[in-house]
Coordinates of C-alpha atoms in Angstrom, one line a residue:
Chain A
X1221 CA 0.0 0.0 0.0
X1222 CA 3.2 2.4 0.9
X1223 CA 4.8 1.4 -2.0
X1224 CA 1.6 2.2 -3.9
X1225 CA 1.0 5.4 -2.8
X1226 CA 4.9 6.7 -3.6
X1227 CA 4.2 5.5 -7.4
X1228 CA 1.4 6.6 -7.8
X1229 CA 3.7 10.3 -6.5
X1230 CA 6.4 9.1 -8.8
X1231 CA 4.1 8.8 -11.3
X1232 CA 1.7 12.0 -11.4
X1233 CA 4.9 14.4 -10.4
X1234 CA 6.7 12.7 -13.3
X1235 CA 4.2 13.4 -15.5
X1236 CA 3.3 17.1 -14.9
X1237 CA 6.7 18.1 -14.5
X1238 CA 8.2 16.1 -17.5
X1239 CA 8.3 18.8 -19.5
X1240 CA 9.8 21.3 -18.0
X1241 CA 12.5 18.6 -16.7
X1242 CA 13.1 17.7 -20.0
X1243 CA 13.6 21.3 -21.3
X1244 CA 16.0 21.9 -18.5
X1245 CA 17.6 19.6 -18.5
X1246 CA 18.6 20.4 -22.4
X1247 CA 19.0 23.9 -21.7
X1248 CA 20.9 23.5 -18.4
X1249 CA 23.7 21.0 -20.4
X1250 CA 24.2 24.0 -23.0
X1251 CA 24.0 26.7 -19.8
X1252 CA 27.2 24.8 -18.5
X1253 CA 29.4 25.4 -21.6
X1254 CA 28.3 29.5 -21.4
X1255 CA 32.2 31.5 -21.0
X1256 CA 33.6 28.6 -23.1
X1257 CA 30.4 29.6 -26.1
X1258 CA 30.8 33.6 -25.6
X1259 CA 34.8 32.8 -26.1
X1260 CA 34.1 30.9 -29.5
X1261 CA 31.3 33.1 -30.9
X1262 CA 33.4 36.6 -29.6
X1263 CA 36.9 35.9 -30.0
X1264 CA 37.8 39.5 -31.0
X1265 CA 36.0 40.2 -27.1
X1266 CA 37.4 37.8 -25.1
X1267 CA 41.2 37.0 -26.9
X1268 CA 44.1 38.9 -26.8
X1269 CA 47.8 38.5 -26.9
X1270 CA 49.3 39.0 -23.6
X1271 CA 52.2 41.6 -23.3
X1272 CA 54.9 43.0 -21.0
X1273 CA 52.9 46.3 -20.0
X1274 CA 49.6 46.8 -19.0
X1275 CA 47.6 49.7 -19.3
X1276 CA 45.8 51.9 -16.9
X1277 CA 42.7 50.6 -15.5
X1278 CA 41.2 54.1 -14.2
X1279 CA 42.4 56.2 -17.6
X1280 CA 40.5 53.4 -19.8
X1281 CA 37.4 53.7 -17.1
X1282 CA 37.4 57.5 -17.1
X1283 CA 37.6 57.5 -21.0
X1284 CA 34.8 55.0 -21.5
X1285 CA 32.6 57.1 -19.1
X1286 CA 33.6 59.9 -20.9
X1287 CA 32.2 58.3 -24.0
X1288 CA 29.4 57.5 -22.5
X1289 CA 27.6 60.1 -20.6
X1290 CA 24.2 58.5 -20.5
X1291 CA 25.5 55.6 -18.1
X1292 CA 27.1 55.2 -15.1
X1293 CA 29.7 52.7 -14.1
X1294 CA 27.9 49.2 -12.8
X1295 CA 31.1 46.9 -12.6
X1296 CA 34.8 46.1 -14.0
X1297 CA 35.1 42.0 -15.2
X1298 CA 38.7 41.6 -14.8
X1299 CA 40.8 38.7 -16.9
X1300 CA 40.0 34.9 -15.8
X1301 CA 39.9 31.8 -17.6
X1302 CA 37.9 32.3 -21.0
X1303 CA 38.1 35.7 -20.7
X1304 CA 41.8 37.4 -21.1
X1305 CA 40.2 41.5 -21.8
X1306 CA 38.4 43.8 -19.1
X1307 CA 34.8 44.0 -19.6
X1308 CA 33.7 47.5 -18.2
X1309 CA 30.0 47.1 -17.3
X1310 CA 27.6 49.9 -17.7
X1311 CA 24.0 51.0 -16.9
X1312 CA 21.8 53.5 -18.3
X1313 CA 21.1 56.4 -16.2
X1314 CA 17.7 56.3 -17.5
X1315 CA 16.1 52.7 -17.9
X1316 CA 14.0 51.5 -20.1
X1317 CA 11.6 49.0 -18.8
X1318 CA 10.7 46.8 -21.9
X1319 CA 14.8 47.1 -23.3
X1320 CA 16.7 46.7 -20.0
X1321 CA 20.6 47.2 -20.6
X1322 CA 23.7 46.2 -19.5
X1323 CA 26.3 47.8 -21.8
X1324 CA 29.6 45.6 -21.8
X1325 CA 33.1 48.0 -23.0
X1326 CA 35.5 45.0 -24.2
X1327 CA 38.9 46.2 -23.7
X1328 CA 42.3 45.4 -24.4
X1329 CA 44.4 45.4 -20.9
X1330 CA 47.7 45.7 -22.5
X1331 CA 47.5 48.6 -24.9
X1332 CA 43.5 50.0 -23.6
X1333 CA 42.1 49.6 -26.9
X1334 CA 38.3 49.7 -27.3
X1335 CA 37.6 45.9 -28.8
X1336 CA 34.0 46.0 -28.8
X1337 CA 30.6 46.8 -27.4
X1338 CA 27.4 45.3 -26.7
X1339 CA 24.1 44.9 -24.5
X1340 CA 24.8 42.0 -22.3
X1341 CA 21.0 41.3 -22.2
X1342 CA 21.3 40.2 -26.3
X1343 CA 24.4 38.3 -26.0
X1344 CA 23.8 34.3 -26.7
X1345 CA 25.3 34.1 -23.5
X1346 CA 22.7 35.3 -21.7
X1347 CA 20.5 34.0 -23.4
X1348 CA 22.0 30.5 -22.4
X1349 CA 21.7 31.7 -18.5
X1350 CA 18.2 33.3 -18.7
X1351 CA 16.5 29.7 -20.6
X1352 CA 17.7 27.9 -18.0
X1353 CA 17.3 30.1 -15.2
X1354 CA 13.9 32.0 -15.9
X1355 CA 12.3 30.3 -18.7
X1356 CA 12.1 34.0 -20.1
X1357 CA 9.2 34.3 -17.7
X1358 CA 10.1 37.5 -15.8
X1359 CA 7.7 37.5 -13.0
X1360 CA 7.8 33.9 -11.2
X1361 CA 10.1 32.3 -13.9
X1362 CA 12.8 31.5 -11.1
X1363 CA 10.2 30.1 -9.1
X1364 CA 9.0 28.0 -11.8
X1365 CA 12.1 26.4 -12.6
X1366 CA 12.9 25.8 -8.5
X1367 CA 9.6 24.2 -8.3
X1368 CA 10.4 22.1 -11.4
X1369 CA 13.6 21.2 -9.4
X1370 CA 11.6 20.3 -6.1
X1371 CA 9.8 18.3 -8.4
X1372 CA 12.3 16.0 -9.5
X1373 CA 14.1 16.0 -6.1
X1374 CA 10.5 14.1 -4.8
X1375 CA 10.6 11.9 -8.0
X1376 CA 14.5 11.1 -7.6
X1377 CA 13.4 10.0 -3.8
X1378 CA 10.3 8.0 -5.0
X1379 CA 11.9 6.2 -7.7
X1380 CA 14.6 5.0 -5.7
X1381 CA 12.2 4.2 -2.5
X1382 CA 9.8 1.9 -5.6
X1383 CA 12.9 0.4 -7.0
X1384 CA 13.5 -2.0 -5.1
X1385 CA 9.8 -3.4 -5.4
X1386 CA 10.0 -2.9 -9.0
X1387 CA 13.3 -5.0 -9.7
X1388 CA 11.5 -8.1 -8.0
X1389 CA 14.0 -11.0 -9.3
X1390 CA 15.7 -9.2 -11.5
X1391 CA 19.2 -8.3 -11.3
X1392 CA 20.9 -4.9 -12.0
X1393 CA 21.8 -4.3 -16.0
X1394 CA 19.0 -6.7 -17.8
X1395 CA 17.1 -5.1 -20.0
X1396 CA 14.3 -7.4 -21.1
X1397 CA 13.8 -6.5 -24.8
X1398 CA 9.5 -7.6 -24.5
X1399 CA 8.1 -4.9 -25.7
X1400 CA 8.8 -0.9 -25.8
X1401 CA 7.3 -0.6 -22.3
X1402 CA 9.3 -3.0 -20.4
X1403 CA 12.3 -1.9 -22.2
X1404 CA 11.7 2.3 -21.5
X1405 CA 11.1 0.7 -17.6
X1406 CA 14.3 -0.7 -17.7
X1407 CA 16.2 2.0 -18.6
X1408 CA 14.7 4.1 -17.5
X1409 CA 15.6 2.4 -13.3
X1410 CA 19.3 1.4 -14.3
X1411 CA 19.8 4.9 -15.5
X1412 CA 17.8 6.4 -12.9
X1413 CA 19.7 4.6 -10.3
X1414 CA 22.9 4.8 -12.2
X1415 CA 22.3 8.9 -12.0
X1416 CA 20.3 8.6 -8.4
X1417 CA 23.4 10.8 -6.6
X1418 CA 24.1 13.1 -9.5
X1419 CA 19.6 14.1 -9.3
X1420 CA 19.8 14.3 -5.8
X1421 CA 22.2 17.2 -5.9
X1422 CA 20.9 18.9 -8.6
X1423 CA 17.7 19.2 -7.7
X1424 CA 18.3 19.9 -4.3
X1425 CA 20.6 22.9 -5.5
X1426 CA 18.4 23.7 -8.4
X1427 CA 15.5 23.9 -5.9
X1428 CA 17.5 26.2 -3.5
X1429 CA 18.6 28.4 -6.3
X1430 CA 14.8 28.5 -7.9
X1431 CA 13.1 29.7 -4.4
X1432 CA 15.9 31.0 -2.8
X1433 CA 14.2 34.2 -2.1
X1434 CA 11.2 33.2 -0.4
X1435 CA 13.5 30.4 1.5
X1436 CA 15.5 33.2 2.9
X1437 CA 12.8 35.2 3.5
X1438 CA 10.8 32.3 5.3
X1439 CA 14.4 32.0 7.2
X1440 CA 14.9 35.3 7.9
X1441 CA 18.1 34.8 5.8
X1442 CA 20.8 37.4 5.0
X1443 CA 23.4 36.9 2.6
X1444 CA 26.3 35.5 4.2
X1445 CA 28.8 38.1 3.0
X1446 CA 26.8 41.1 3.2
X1447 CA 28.6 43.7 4.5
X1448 CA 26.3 47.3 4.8
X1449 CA 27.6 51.0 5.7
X1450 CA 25.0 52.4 7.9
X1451 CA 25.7 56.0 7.8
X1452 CA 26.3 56.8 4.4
X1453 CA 28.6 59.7 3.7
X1454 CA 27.8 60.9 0.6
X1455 CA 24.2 61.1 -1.7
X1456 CA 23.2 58.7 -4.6
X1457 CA 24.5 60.7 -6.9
X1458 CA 27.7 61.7 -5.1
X1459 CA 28.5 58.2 -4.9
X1460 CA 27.7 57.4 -8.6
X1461 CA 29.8 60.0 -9.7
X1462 CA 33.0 59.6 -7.4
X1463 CA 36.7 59.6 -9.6
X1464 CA 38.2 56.3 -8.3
X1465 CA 41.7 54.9 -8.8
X1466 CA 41.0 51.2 -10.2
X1467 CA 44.2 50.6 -10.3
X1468 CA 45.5 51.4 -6.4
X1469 CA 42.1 49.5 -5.6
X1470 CA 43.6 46.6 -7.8
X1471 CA 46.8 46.3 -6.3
X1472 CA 45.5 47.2 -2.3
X1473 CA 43.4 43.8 -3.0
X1474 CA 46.1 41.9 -4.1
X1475 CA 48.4 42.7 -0.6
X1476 CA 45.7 42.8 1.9
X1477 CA 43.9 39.4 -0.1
X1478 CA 46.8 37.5 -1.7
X1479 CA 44.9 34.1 -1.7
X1480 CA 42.1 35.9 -3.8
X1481 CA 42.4 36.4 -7.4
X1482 CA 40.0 39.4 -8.0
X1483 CA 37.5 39.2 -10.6
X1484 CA 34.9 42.1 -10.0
X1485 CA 35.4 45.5 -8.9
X1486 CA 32.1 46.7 -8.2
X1487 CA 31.4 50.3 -6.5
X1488 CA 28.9 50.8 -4.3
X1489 CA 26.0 53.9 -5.9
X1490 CA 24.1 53.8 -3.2
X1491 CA 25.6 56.3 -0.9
X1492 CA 27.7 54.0 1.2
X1493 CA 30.8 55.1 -0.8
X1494 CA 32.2 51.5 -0.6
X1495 CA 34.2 49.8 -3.3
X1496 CA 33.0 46.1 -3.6
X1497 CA 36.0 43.5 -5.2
X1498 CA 34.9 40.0 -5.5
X1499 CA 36.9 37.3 -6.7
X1500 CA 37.9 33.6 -6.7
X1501 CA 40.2 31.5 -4.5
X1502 CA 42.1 28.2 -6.0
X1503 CA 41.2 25.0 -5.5
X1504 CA 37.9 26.1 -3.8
X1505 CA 34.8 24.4 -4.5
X1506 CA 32.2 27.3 -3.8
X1507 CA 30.9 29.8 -6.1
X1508 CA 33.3 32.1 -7.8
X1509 CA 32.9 35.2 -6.2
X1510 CA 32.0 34.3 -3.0
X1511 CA 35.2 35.9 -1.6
X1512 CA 35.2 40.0 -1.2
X1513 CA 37.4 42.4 -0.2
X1514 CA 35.4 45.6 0.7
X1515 CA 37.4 49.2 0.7
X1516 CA 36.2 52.1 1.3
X1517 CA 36.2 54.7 -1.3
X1518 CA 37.9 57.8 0.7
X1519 CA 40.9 55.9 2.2
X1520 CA 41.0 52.5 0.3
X1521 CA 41.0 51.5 3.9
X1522 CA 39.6 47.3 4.2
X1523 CA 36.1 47.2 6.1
X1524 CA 35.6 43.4 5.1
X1525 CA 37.7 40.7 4.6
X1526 CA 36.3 37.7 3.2
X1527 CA 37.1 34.5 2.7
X1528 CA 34.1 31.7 2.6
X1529 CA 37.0 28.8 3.9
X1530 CA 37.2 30.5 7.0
X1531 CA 33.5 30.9 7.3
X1532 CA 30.7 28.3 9.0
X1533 CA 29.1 25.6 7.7
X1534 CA 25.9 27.5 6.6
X1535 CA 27.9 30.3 4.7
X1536 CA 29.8 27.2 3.2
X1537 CA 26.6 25.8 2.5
X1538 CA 24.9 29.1 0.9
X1539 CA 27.6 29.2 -1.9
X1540 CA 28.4 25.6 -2.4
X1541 CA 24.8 25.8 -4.4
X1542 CA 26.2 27.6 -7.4
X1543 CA 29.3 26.2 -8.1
X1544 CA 27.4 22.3 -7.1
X1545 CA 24.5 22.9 -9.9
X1546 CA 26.7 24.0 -12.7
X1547 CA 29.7 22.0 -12.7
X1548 CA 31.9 25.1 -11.9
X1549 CA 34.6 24.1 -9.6
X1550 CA 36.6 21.4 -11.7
X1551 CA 37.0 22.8 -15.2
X1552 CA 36.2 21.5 -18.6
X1553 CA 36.3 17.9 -17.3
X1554 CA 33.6 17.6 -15.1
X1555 CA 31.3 20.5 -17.3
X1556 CA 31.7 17.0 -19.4
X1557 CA 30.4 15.1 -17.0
X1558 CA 27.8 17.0 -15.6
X1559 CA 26.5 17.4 -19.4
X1560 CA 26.4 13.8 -20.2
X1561 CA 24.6 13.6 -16.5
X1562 CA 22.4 16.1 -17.2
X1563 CA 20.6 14.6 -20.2
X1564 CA 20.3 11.6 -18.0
X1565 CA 17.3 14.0 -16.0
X1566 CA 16.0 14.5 -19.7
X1567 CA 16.5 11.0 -20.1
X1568 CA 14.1 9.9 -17.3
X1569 CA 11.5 12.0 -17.9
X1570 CA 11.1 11.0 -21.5
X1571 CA 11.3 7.5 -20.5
X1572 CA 8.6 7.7 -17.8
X1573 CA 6.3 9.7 -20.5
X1574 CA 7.2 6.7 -23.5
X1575 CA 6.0 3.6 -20.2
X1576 CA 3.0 5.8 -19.7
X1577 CA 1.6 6.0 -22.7
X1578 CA 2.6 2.4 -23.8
X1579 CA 0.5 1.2 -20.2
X1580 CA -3.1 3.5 -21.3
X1581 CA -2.0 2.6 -24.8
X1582 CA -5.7 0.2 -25.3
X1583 CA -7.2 3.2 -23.4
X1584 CA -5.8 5.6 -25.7
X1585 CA -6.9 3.6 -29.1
X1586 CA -10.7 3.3 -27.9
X1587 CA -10.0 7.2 -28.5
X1588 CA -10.8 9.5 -31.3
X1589 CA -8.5 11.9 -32.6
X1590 CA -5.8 9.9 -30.7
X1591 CA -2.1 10.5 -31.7
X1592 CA 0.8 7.8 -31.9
X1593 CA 3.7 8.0 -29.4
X1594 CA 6.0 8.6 -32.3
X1595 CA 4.2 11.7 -33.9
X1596 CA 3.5 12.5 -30.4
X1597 CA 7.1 12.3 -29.4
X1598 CA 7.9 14.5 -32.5
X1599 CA 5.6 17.3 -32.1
X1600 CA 6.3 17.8 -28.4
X1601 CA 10.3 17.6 -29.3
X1602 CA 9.9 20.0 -32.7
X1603 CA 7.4 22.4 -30.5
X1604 CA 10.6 22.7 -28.0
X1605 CA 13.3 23.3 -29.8
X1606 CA 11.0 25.8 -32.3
X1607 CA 10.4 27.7 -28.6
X1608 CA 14.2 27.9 -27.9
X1609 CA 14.7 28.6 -31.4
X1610 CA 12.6 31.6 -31.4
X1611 CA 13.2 32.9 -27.7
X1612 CA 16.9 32.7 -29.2
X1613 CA 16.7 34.9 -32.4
X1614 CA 14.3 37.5 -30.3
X1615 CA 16.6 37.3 -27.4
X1616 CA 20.0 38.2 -29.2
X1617 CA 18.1 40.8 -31.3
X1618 CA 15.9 42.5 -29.3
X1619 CA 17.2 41.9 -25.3
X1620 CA 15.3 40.4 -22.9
X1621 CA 12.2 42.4 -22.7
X1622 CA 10.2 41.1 -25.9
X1623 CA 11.2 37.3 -25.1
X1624 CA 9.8 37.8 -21.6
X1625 CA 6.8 39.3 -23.1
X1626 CA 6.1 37.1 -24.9
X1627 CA 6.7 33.7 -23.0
X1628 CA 4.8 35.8 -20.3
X1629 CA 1.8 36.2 -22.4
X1630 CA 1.8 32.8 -23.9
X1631 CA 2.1 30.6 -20.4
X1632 CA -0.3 32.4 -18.3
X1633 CA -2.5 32.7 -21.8
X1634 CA -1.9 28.6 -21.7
X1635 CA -3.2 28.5 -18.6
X1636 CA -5.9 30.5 -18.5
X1637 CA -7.0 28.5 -22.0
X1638 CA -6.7 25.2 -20.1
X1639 CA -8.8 26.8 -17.1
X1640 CA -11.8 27.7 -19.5
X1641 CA -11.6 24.9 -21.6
X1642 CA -11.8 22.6 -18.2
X1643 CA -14.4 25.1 -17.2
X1644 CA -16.4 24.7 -20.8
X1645 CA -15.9 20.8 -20.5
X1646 CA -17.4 20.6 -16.7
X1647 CA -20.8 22.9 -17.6
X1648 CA -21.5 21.2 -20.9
X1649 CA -21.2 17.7 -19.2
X1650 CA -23.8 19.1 -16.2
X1651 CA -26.2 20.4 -19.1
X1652 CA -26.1 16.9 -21.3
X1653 CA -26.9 15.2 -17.9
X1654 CA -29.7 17.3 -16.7
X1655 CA -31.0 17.3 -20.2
X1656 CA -30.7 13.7 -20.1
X1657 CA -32.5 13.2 -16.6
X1658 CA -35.6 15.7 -18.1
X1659 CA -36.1 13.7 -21.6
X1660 CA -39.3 11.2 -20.6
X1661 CA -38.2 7.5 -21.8
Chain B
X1311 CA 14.7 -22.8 -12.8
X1312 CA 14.9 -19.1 -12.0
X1313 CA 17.8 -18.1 -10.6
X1314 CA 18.7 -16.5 -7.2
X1315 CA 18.8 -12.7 -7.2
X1316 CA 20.6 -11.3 -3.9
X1317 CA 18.0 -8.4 -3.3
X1318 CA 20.1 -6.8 -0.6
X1319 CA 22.9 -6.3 -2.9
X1320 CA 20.7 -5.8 -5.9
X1321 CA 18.1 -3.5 -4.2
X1322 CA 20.4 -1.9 -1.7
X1323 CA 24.7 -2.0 -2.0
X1324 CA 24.4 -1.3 -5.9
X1325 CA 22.8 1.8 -5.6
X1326 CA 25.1 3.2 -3.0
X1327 CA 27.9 1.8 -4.7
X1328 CA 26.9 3.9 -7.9
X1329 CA 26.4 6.8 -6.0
X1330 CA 29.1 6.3 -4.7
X1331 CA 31.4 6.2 -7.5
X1332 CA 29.6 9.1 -9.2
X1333 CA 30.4 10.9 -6.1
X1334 CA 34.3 9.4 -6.5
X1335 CA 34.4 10.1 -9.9
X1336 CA 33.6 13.9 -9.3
X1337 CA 36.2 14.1 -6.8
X1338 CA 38.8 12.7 -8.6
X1339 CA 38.2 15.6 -11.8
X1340 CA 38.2 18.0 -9.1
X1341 CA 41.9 17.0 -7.8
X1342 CA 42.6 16.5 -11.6
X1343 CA 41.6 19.8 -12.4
X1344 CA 43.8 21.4 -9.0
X1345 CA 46.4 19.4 -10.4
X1346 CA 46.9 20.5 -13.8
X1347 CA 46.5 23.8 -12.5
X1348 CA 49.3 23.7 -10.1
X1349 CA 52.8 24.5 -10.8
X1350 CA 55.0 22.0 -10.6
X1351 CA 57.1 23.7 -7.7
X1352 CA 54.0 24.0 -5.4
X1353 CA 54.2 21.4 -2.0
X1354 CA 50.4 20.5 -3.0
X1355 CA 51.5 18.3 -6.1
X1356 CA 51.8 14.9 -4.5
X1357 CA 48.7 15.3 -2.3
X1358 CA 46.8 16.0 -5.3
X1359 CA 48.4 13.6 -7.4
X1360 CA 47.7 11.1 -4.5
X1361 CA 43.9 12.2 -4.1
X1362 CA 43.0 12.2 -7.7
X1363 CA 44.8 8.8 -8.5
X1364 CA 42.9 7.1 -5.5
X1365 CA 39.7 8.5 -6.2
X1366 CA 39.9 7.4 -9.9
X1367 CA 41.0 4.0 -8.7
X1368 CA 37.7 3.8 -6.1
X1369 CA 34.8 5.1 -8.9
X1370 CA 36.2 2.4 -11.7
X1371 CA 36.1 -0.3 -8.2
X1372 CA 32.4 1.0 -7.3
X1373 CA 31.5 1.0 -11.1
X1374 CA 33.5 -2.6 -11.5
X1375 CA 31.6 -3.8 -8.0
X1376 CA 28.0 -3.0 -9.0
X1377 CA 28.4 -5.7 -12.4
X1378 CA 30.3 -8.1 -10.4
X1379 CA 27.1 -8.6 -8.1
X1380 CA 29.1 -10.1 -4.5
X1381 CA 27.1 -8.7 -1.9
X1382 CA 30.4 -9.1 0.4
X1383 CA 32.9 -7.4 -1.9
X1384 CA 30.7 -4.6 -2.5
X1385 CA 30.2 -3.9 1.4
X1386 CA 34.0 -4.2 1.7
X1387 CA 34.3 -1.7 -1.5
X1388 CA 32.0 0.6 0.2
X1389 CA 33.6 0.7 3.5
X1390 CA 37.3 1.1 1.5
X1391 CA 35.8 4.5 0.3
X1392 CA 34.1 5.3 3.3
X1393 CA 37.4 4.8 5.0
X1394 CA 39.2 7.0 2.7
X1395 CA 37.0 9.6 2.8
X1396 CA 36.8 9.9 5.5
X1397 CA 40.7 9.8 6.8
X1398 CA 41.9 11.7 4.1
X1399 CA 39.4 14.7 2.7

């Protein structure tokens, strides 16, 4: 009866959530490869030859600001793997809600040339990271996709909980060749099993990272590394506007963080006149920037130091999540493996849709209008990749406003066409039955 | 005659020791990864070297275990990793 119950969970979960596992789990295995793709499609951004000299950070700031006197400074990418040039990150001083931007300088470190410019927001990369991440759905698209990870986190547990039950006799690695059904079953444990550890920890992560916002609000959870100025000594626009030296705050982080290589320098423009510089720390296993050095604008004096390794377990635990869901702490290597992993997830869910269809398969053919699993299978994969197709081309072309628009409209329009056609369905049944009950026999 | 299926080992040791090894495997391109990005005059070399050759030896022994279906040799290949793990990470 137990065992019932969690496959009949198994079962329902797996098929409403399919889907969206399936389309993550595509997207996510391209979302891993994302610096190594923007390195490829933008060499002339992201290469350069490395030289003796390098040139000044703050004169290639001030000159790019100068250039640009409708934004303000938002952040300075400095050199890391896949990316050898400084990416000076700007903002509008006047946004745009439909065309949000984020306008990337790509500059040459060694002689301050001007490589390039674009609107992060319709680079491919991005793209990549919002498919994954939002769906392109801008209000609860986060949420979505961390529910979508809960999702498979309960089906990960159920399926291994049921099979045990289900492999009866049998021992690990036969596949019985019957028919299709008992094949996809098959498979669809060993792999399942086969995968079991590599699920579990990313859809626990993937959950966390999805509805992390309410969880720390439910919590009453700060971010670990926070580090706020209470008294702010100077306005908004003070503070937007102040002449910094890059280059001092450069080489103050490298003496009073050694360990850290930085690879932000973000200042603060919100009156607390604090410079921000995040960065990574070898051998590490936690996200990237985790690590900050905070200075403080006047003096370049440190106010915060810090490192995750000397941290606690729950600030260890808060950016392990990252770094654990896409494969960034071991290199190329295990992006591999977590790819190949990945489209196990897919893997599963297709499976589990192929042995559900195969067992209502005489309860589908009493059916009208019924389709076969193979057109059926074929529709549902063309539909997807004609959806990230299209989110693609209107994503690199036009930002991320007309996407999210768009995907916006056409789920909640989905949804709402499901509701009244359920709703349509339920009267007209009530009307053929009470016109039923009144005809005389 | 149908033959005898150990469900403890079937049901329970093979899917630890696959999660296991996945877990081993992962480690192991983690210390391969600190390792190729280490210079060779750095102390850390051999400890890496160490980690990553163990751990690669432990996943293929988990993955190896888990087709040769001995309930005893996969506790003890379980409780080898354990052990490792737990004296040396």
């Amino acid at each position: 009866m137990k065992n019932k119950l969690l496959w009949k969970i198994h079962n329902w979960i797996g098929l409403y959530s399919g889907v969206v596992i399936v389309f993550l789990s595509i997207t996510g295995a391209a979302a891993l490869f994302r610096p190594e793709i923007d390195r490829v499609l933008n060499p002339e951004l992201t290469k350069v030859v490395p030289q003796e000299k390098k040139a000044s950070l703050t004169k290639v700031v001030e000159a790019i600001l100068s250039e640009h006197p409708d934004k303000y400074l938002f952040e300075i990418e400095l050199p890391k793997p896949y990316l050898d040039t400084w990416n000076i990150r700007l903002m509008p001083k006047e946004k745009k809600e439909l065309f949000p931007m984020i306008w990337e300088v790509f500059v040459n470190p060694y002689t301050g040339e001007i490589l390039g410019e674009r609107n992060y927001f319709e680079s491919f990369s991005y793209f990549l990271r919002n498919i994954h991440v939002r769906l392109y759905e801008a209000a609860y698209g986060r949420q979505i996709v961390g529910l979508a990870g809960l999702a498979l986190l309960i089906s990960t547990i159920t399926g291994f909980l049921i099979y045990g039950q289900f492999m009866k006799k049998r021992s690990f690695g036969e596949v019985r060749k019957k028919n299709l059904r008992i094949q996809q079953a098959d498979l669809h444990k060993y792999i399942g099993i086969a995968a079991l550890f590599f699920n579990l920890m990313i859809s626990i992560t993937g959950a966390w990272l999805g509805l992390q916002v309410y969880l720390m609000d439910a919590f009453d959870m700060n971010i670990p590394s926070q580090y706020v100025r209470e008294n702010k000594p100077l306005s908004k626009e003070q503070d937007t506007a102040f002449a910094l030296d890059f280059d001092k705050a450069y080489s103050i982080s490298k003496s009073a963080f050694p360990e850290m290589t930085p690879w932000i320098i973000r200042p603060t423009t919100n009156g607390e006149g604090l410079i921000h510089i995040y960065g990574d720390i070898s051998g590490q296993t936690y996200e990237r920037r985790s690590n900050k050095l905070v200075l403080d604008k006047f003096s370049y004096a440190t106010q915060q130091k810090y490192n995750i390794s000397d941290q606690g377990f729950g600030a260890k635990l808060y950016y392990v999540q990252e770094a654990f869901h896409f494969g960034d702490f071991a290199g190329l290597p295990l992006k591999v493996l977590y790819c190949i992993l990945a489209f196990s997830s897919g893997f599963l869910s297709l499976s589990g849709f192929i042995i559900y269809l195969e067992r209502i398969k005489k309860k589908r053919e009493k059916k009208e209008n019924q389709t076969p699993l193979k057109p059926l299978l074929v529709k549902w994969t063309v539909g997807m990749l004609a959806f990230i197709v299209i989110i693609a081309v209107l994503s690199t072309n036009f930002g991320i406003g007309v996407p999210s628009l768009l995907v916006t409209i056409s789920i909640y329009g989905f949804l709402l066409f499901m509701i009244l056609k359920g709703l349509y369905k339920l009267v007209r049944k009530k009307n053929m039955s009470s016109q039923a009950q009144k005809t005389p026999v | 005659m149908k033959k005898q299926v150990d469900s403890v080992n079937e049901n329970y040791l093979i899917p630890a020791l696959l999660a296991f090894g996945l877990f081993a495997l992962v480690t192991a391109v983690y210390f391969f990864s600190q390792w190729s990005n280490t210079p060779l005059e750095m102390k850390e070399l051999p400890h890496l070297q160490m980690n990553m050759i163990c751990f690669s030896i432990l996943a293929l022994l988990c993955f190896y275990l888990t087709f040769l279906k001995k309930r005893w040799l996969s506790i003890i290949g379980l409780t080898l990793g354990l052990a490792y793990c737990f004296f040396y990470l």
